[in-house]
Coordinates of C-alpha atoms and ligand atoms in Angstrom, one line a residue:
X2 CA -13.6 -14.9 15.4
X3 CA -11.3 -16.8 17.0
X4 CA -11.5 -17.2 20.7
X5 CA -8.2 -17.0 22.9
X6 CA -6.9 -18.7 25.6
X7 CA -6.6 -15.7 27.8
X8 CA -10.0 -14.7 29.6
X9 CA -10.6 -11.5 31.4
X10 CA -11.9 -11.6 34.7
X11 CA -14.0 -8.6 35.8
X12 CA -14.2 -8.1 39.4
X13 CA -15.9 -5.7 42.2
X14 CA -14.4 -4.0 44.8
X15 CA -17.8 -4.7 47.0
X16 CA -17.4 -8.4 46.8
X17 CA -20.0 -9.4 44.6
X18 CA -19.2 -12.4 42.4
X19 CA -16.7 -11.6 39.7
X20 CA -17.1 -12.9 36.2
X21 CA -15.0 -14.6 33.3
X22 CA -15.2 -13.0 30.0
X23 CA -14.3 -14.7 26.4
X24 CA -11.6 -13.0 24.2
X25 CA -11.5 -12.9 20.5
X26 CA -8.4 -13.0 18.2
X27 CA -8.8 -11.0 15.4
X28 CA -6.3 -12.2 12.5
X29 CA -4.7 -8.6 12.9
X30 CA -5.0 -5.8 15.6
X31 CA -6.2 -5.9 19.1
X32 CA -8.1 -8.3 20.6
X33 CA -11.8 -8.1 21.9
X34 CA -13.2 -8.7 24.8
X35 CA -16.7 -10.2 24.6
X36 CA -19.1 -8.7 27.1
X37 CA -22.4 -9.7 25.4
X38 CA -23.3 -11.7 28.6
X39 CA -22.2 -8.9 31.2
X40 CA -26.1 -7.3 31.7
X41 CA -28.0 -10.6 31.9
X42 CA -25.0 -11.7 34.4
X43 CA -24.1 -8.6 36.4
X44 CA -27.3 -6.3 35.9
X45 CA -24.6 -3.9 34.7
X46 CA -23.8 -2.3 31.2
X47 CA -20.6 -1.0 29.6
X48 CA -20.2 3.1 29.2
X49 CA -18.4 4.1 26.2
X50 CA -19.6 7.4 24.5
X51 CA -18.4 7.9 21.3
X52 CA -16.6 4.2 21.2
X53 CA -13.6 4.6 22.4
X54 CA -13.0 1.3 23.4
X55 CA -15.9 -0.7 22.1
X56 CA -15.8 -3.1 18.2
X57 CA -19.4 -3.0 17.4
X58 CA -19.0 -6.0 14.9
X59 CA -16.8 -8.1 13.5
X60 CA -15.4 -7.8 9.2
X61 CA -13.3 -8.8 7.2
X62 CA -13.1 -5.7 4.9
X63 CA -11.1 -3.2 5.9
X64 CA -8.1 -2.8 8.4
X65 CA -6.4 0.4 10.1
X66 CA -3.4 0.3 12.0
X67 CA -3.4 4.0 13.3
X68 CA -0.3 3.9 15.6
X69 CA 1.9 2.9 12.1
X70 CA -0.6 4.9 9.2
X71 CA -1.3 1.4 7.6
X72 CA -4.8 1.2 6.0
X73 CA -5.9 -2.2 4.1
X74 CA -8.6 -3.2 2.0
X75 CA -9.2 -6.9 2.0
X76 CA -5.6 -7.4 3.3
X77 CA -3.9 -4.8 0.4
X78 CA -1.7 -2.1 1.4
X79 CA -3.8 1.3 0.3
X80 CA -0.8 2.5 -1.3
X81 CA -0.6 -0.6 -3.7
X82 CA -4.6 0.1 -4.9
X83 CA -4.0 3.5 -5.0
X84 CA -1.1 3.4 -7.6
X85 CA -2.0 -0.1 -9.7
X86 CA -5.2 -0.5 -9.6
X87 CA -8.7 1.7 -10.9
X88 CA -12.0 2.5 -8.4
X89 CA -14.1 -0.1 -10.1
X90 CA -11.5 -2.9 -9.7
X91 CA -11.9 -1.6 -5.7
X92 CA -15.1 -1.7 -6.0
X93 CA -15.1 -5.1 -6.4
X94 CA -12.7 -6.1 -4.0
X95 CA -14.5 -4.5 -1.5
X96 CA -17.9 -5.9 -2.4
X97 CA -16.8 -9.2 -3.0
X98 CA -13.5 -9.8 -1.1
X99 CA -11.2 -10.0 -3.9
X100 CA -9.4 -8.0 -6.9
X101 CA -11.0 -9.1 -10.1
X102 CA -9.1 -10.9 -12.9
X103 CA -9.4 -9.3 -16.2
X104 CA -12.6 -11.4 -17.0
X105 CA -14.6 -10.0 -13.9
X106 CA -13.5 -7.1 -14.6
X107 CA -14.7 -6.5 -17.6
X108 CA -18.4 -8.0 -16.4
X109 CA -18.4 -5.7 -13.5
X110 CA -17.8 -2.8 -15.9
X111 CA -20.1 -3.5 -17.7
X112 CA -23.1 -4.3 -15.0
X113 CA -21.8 -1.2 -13.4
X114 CA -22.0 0.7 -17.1
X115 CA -25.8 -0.7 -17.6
X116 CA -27.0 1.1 -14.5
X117 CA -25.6 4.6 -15.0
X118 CA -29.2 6.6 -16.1
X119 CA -31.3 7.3 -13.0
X120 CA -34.9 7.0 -13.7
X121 CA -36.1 10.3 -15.8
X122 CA -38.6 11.2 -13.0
X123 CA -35.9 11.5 -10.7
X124 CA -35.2 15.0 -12.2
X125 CA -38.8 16.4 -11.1
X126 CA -38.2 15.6 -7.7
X127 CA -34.9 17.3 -7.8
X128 CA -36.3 20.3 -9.5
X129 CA -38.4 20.6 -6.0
X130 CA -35.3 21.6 -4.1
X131 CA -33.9 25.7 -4.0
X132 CA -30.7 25.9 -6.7
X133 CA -28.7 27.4 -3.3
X134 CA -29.6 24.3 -1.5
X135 CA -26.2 22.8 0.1
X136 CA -25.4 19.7 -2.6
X137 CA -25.4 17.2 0.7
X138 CA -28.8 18.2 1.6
X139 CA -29.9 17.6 -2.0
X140 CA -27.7 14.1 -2.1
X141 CA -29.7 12.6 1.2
X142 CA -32.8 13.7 -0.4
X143 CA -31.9 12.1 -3.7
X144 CA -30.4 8.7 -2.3
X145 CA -33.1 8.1 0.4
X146 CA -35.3 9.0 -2.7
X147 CA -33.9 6.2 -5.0
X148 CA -35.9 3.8 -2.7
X149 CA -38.9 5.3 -4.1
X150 CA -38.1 4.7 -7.7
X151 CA -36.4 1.2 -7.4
X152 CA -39.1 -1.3 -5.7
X153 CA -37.6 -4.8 -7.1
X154 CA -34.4 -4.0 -5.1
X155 CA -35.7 -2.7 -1.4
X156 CA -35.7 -6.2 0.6
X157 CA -32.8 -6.1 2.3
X158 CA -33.2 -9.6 3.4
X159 CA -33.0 -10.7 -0.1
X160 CA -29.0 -11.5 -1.1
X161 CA -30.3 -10.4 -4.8
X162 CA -32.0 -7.2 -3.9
X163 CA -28.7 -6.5 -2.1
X164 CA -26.4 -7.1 -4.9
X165 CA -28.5 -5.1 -7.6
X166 CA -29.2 -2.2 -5.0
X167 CA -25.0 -2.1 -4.3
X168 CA -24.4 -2.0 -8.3
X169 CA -27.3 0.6 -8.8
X170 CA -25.8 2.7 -6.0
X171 CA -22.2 2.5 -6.9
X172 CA -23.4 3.4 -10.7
X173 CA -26.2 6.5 -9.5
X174 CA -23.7 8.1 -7.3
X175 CA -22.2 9.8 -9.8
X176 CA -24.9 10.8 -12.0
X177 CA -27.0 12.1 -8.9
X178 CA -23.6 14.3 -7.7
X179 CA -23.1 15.6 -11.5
X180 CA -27.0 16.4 -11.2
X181 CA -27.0 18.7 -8.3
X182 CA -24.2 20.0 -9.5
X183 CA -25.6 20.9 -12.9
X184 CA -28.7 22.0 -11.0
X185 CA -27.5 24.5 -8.8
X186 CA -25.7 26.2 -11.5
X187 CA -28.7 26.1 -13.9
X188 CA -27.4 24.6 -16.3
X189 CA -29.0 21.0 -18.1
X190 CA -28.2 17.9 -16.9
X191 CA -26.0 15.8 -18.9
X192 CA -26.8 12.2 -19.4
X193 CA -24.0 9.5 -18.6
X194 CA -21.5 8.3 -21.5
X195 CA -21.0 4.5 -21.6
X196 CA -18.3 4.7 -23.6
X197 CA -16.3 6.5 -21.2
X198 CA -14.5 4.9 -17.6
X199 CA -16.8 5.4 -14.6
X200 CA -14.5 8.5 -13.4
X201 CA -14.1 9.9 -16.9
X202 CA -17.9 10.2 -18.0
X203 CA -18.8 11.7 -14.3
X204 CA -16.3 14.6 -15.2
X205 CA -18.3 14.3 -18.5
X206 CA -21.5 15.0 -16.7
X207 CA -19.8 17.1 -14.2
X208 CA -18.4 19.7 -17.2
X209 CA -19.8 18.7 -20.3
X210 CA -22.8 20.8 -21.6
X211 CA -25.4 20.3 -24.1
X212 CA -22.9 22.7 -26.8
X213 CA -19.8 21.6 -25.7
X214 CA -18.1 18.6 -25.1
X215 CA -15.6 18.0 -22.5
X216 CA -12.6 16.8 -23.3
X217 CA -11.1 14.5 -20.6
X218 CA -7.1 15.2 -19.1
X219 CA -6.0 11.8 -18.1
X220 CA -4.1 13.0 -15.3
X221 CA -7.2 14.7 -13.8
X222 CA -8.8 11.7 -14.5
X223 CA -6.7 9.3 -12.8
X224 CA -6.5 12.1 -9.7
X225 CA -9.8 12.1 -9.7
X226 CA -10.5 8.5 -9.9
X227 CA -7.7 7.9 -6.4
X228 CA -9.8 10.2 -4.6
X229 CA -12.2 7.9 -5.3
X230 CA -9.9 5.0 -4.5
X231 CA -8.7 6.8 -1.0
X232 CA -12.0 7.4 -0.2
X233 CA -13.7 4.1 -0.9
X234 CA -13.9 2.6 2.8
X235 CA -12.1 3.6 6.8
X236 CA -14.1 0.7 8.8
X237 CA -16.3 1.9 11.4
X238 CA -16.3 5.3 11.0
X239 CA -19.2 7.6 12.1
X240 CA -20.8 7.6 8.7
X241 CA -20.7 3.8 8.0
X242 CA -21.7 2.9 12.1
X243 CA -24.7 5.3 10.8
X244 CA -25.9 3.0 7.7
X245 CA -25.4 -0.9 9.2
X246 CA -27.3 0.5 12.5
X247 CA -30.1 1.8 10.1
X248 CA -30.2 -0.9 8.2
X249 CA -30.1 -3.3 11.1
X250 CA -33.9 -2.5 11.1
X251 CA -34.6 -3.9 8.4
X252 CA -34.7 -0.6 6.4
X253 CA -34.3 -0.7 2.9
X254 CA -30.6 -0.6 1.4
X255 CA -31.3 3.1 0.0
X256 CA -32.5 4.5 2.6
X257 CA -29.8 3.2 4.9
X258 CA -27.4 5.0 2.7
X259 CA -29.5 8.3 2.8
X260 CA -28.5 7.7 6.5
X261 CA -24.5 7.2 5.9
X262 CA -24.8 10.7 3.3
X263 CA -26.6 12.6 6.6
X264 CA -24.2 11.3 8.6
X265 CA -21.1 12.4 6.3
X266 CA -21.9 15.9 6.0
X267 CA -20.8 16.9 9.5
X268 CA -17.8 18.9 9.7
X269 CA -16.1 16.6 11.9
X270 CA -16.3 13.8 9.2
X271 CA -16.4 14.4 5.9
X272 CA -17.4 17.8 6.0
X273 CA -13.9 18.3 6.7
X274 CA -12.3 18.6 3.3
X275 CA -14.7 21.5 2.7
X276 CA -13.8 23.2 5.9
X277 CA -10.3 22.5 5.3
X278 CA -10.4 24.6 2.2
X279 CA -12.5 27.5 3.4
X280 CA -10.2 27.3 6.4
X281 CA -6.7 28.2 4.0
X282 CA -8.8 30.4 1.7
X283 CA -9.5 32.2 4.8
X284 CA -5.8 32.3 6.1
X285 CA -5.2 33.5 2.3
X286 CA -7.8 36.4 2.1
X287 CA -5.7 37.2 5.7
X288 CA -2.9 37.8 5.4
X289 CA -1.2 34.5 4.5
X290 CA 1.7 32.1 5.3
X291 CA 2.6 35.4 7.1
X292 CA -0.3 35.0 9.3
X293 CA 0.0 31.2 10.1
X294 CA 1.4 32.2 13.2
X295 CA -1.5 34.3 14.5
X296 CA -3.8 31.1 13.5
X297 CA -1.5 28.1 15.1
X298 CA -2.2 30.5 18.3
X299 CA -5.1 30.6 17.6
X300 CA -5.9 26.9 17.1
X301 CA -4.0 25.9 20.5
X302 CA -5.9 28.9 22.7
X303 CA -8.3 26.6 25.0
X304 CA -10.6 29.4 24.9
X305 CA -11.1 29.3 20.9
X306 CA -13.2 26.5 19.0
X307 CA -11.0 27.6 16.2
X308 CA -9.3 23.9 14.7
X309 CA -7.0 23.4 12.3
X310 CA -9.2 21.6 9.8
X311 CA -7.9 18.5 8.0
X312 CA -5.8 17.4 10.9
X313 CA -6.5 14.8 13.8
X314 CA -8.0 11.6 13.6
X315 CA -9.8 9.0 16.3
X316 CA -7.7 6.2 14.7
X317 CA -4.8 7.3 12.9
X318 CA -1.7 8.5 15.4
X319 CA 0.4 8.8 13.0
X320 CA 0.5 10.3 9.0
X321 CA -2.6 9.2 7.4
X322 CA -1.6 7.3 4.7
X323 CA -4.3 8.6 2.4
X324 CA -2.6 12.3 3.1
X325 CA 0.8 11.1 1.8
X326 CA -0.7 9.7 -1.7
X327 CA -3.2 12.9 -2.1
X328 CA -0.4 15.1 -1.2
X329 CA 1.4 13.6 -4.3
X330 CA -1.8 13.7 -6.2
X331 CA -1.6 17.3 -5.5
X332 CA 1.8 17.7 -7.2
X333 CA 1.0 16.2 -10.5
X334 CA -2.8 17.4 -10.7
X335 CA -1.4 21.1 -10.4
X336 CA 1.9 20.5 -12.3
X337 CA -0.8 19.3 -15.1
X338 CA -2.4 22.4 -15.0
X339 CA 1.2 24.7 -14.7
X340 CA -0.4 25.7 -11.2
X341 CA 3.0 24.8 -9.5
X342 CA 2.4 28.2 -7.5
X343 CA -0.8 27.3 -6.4
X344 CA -1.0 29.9 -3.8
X345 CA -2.8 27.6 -1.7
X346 CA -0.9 24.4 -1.9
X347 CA 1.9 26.6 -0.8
X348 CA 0.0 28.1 2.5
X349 CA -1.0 24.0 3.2
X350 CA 2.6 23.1 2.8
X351 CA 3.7 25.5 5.0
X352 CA 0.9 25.3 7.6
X353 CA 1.5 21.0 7.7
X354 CA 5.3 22.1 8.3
X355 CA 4.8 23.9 11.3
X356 CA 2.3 22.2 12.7
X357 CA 4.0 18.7 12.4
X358 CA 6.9 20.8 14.5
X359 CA 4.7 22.3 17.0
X360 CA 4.6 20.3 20.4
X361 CA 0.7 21.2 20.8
X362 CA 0.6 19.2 17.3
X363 CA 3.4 16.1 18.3
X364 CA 2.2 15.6 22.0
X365 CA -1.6 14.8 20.7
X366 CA 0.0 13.1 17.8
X367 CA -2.1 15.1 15.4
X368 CA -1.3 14.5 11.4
X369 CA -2.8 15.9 7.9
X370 CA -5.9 13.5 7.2
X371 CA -7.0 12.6 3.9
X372 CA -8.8 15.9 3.5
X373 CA -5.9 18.3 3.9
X374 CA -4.9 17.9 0.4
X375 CA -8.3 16.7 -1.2
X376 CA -9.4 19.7 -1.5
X377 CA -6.8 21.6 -3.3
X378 CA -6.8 19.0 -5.8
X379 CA -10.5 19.0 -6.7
X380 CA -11.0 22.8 -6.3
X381 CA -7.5 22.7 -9.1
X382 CA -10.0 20.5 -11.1
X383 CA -12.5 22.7 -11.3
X384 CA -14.8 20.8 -8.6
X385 CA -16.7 24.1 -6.5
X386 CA -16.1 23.9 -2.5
X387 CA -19.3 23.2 -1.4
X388 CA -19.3 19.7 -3.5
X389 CA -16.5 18.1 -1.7
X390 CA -18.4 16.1 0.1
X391 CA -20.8 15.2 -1.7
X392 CA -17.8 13.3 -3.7
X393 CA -16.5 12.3 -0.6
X394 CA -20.3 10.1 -0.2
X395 CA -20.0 9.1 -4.2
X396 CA -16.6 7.5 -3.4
X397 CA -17.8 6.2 0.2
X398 CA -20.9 4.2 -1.1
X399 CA -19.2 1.2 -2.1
X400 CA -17.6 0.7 1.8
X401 CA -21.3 1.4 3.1
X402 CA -23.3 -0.7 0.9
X403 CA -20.1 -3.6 1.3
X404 CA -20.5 -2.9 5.0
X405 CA -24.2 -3.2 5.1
X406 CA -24.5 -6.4 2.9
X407 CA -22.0 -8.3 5.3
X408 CA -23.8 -7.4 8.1
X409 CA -27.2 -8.3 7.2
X410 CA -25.1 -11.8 5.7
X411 CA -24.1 -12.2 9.1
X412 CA -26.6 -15.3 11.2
X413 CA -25.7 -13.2 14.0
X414 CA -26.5 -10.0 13.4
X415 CA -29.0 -7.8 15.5
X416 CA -30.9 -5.0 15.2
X417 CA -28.5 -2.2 16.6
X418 CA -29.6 -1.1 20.5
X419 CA -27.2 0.3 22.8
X420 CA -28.2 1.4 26.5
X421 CA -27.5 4.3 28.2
X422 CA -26.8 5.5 31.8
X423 CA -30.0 7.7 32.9
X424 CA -28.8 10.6 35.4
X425 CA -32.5 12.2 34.7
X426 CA -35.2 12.4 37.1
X427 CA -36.6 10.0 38.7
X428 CA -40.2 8.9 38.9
X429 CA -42.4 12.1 39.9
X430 CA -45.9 12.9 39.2
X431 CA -47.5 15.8 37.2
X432 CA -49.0 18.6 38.8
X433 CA -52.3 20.3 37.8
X434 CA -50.6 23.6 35.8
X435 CA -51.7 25.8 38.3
X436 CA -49.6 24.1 40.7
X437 CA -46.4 23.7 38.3
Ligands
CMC20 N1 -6.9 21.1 15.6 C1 -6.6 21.4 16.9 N2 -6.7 20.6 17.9 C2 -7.1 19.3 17.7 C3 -7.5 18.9 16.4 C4 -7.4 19.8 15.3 N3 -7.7 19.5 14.1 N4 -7.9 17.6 16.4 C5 -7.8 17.3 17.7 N5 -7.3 18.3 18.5 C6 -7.0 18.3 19.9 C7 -8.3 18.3 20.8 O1 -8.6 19.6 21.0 C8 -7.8 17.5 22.0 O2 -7.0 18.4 22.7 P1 -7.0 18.3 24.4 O3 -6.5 16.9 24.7 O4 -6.2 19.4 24.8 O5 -8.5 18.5 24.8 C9 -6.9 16.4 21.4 O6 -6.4 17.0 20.2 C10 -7.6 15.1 21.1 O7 -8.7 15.4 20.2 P2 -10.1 14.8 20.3 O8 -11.1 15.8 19.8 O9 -10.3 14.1 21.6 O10 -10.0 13.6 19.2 P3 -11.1 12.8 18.5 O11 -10.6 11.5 18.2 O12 -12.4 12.9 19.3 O13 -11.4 13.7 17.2 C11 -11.4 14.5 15.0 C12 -10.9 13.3 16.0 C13 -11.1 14.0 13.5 C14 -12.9 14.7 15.1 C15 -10.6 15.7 15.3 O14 -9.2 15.5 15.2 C16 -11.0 16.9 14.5 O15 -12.0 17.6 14.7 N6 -10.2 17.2 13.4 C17 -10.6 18.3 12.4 C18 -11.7 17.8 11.5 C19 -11.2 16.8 10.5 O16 -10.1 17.1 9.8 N7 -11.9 15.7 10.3 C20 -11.6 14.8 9.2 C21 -11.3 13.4 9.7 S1 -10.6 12.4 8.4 C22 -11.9 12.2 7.3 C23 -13.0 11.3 7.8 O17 -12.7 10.1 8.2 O18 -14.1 11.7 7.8

């Protein structure tokens, strides 16, 4: 952090003393203003639900520009990961701050690889759950449950334990998604290939069975494997906030994760991409793109909690810049499968048309986000609804546990404690409960 020049100067309008406050340059995006000293000085504390206005930490991993749609890991453009590079190589650059050269590539593969199989026991403990459990309620069991199976990688004061808990992660995720999967449709689980890519042999687990193989589509593959890539980090969302303040306990790298997977599921976050789709199947089984009209009221009517799903964002004001490339991904996954009719992708089209012309839509400056198109492209790959998000969580580990490890790295780092403003009671005294 570099501090500015400039200083703030808070002041009171009932005369008490005001006070200077330090400002940080960031190397990109707005500055902060450090107010870490405010309570000890003033007796007073900051409001800001929902954190509107406040950075809870300082990293160097991922930038978003929302007014312009710019999104950057380590510095590169989204759009230039997305088209040259594969989620592994990402991997790496977000877990260790730069793009590997063919060399570290190849290692990391290959560390990655060695770590696919999840302890065999790990199967009994998800045969406890119902098959028509939701898959996100079986992934936070399953994640916070990897803690119990992998002791020698729990202290997440140790730099080692935190480098062989991110690989195991990043190389579980998939298996434990393909699992759930496999168990709620009764059918047996299929153990990773490590002859195949890391996206390729989870759509091997995902499809494959014990009597038939399942012959990979590279362009399904490669869809597949950018979801992966657009999905990989956002900064401080709600869901990685969630996992470096559980882990600034102390709190063991897995089951801080557990936390970021709980934290996902909600539709707000990355729940979303499953709403999103019910939400157009629904407008389908209604009537429509005849009825999109009767919804966009709908939407805008103060009085309904009806939303169009996939739209808005806290940060970005602008197109997400994840839509644009899934949109794309959208084209050529369902031109790949000669579903260029897809009536679906049509009604989305259609709906994002309207809506980007409606002035409920401009004046909030409300866009597609990532999930708008996500989920037409993994329901075209045969991925069922209700797992979106539990791919969305595969795909988000990396950012988490990259997140987590450079907080804990961090000499300054705290455990997480904000305050609150208390408009409860006051002191008052309990009453015998005859008297109450
Ligand atoms: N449909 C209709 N109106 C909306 C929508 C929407 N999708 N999103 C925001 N608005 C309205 C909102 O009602 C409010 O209107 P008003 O000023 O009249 O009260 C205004 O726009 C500002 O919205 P907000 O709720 O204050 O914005 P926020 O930053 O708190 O919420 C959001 C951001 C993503 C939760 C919200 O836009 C939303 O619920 N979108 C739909 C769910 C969704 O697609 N979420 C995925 C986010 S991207 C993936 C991820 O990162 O997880």
């Amino acid at each position: 952090m570099t501090p500015s020049d400039v200083k703030a100067t808070l002041s009171f309008s009932d005369g008490s003393a005001s006070m200077d406050l330090p400002i940080y340059k960031g190397t990109v995006g707005p500055d902060v203003i450090d107010i870490r000293k405010l309570y000890a000085q003033t007796g007073k504390f900051t409001y800001d639900p929902g954190f509107l206005s406040t950075a809870s930490c300082n990293s160097n991993i991922t930038y978003i520009d929302g007014d312009k749609g710019e999104l950057l890991y380590r510095g590169y453009p989204i759009e230039q990961l997305a088209t040259n590079c594969d989620f592994l190589e990402t991997c790496h650059l977000l877990l260790y701050g730069e793009l590997p050269d063919l060399a570290k590539k190849t290692a990391f593969v290959k560390l990655v690889t060695n770590h696919t199989m999840v302890n065999e026991q790990m199967q009994f403990f998800l045969r406890g759950f119902r098959r028509d459990a939701h898959p996100m309620a079986v992934m936070t069991g399953l994640v916070g449950g990897l803690s119990a199976f992998y002791h020698d990688s729990t202290d997440i004061n140790n730099p080692q334990h935190r480098e062989i808990a991110a690989i195991r992660l990043i190389a579980k995720m998939p298996t434990l998604v393909a699992m759930s999967y496999k168990y709620s449709i009764g059918q047996p689980f299929i153990y990773p290939r490590n002859d195949l890519g890391y996206t390729a042999n989870f759509m091997h687990m995902m499809f494959a069975t014990p009597c038939e193989t399942y012959e990979t589509n590279d362009v399904l593959v490669r869809a597949m494997d950018r979801i992966f890539i657009l999905h990989a980090d956002h900064e401080q969302n709600a869901s990685t906030s969630t996992v470096r303040l559980c882990g600034s306990s102390g709190t063991n790298p897995f089951a801080a994760i557990a936390a970021g997977v709980a934290c996902l599921w909600g539709p707000a976050h990355g729940g979303a991409n499953e709403a999103a789709l019910n939400m157009l199947e629904d407008i389908q089984r209604n009537g429509g793109i005849e009825k999109i009209g009767e919804f966009i009221k709908n939407v805008k009517d103060k009085n309904s909690t009806v939303k169009l799903m996939g739209f808005g964002h806290r940060v970005y004001k602008n197109y997400d810049p994840r839509a644009k490339l899934m949109r794309e991904t959208c084209y050529e996954v369902l031109n790949a499968l000669g579903l260029q009719d897809d009536p679906l992708f049509k009604l989305a089209m259609a709906l994002e048309k309207i809506a980007l012309e409606d002035e409920y839509f401009v004046s909030r400056k409300l866009y597609p986000n990532v999930d708008f198109y996500s989920g037409i492209v993994q329901r075209a790959i045969g991925i069922p609804v209700s797992l979106f998000t539990a791919i969305f969580a595969l795909a988000r580990t990396v950012g988490w546990i990259a997140q987590l490890n450079e907080m804990i790295g961090d000499p300054e780092y705290k455990i997480g404690r904000p305050r609150q403003l208390f408009v409860g009671s006051t002191s008052r005294d309990v009453l015998p409960i005859g008297q109450r």
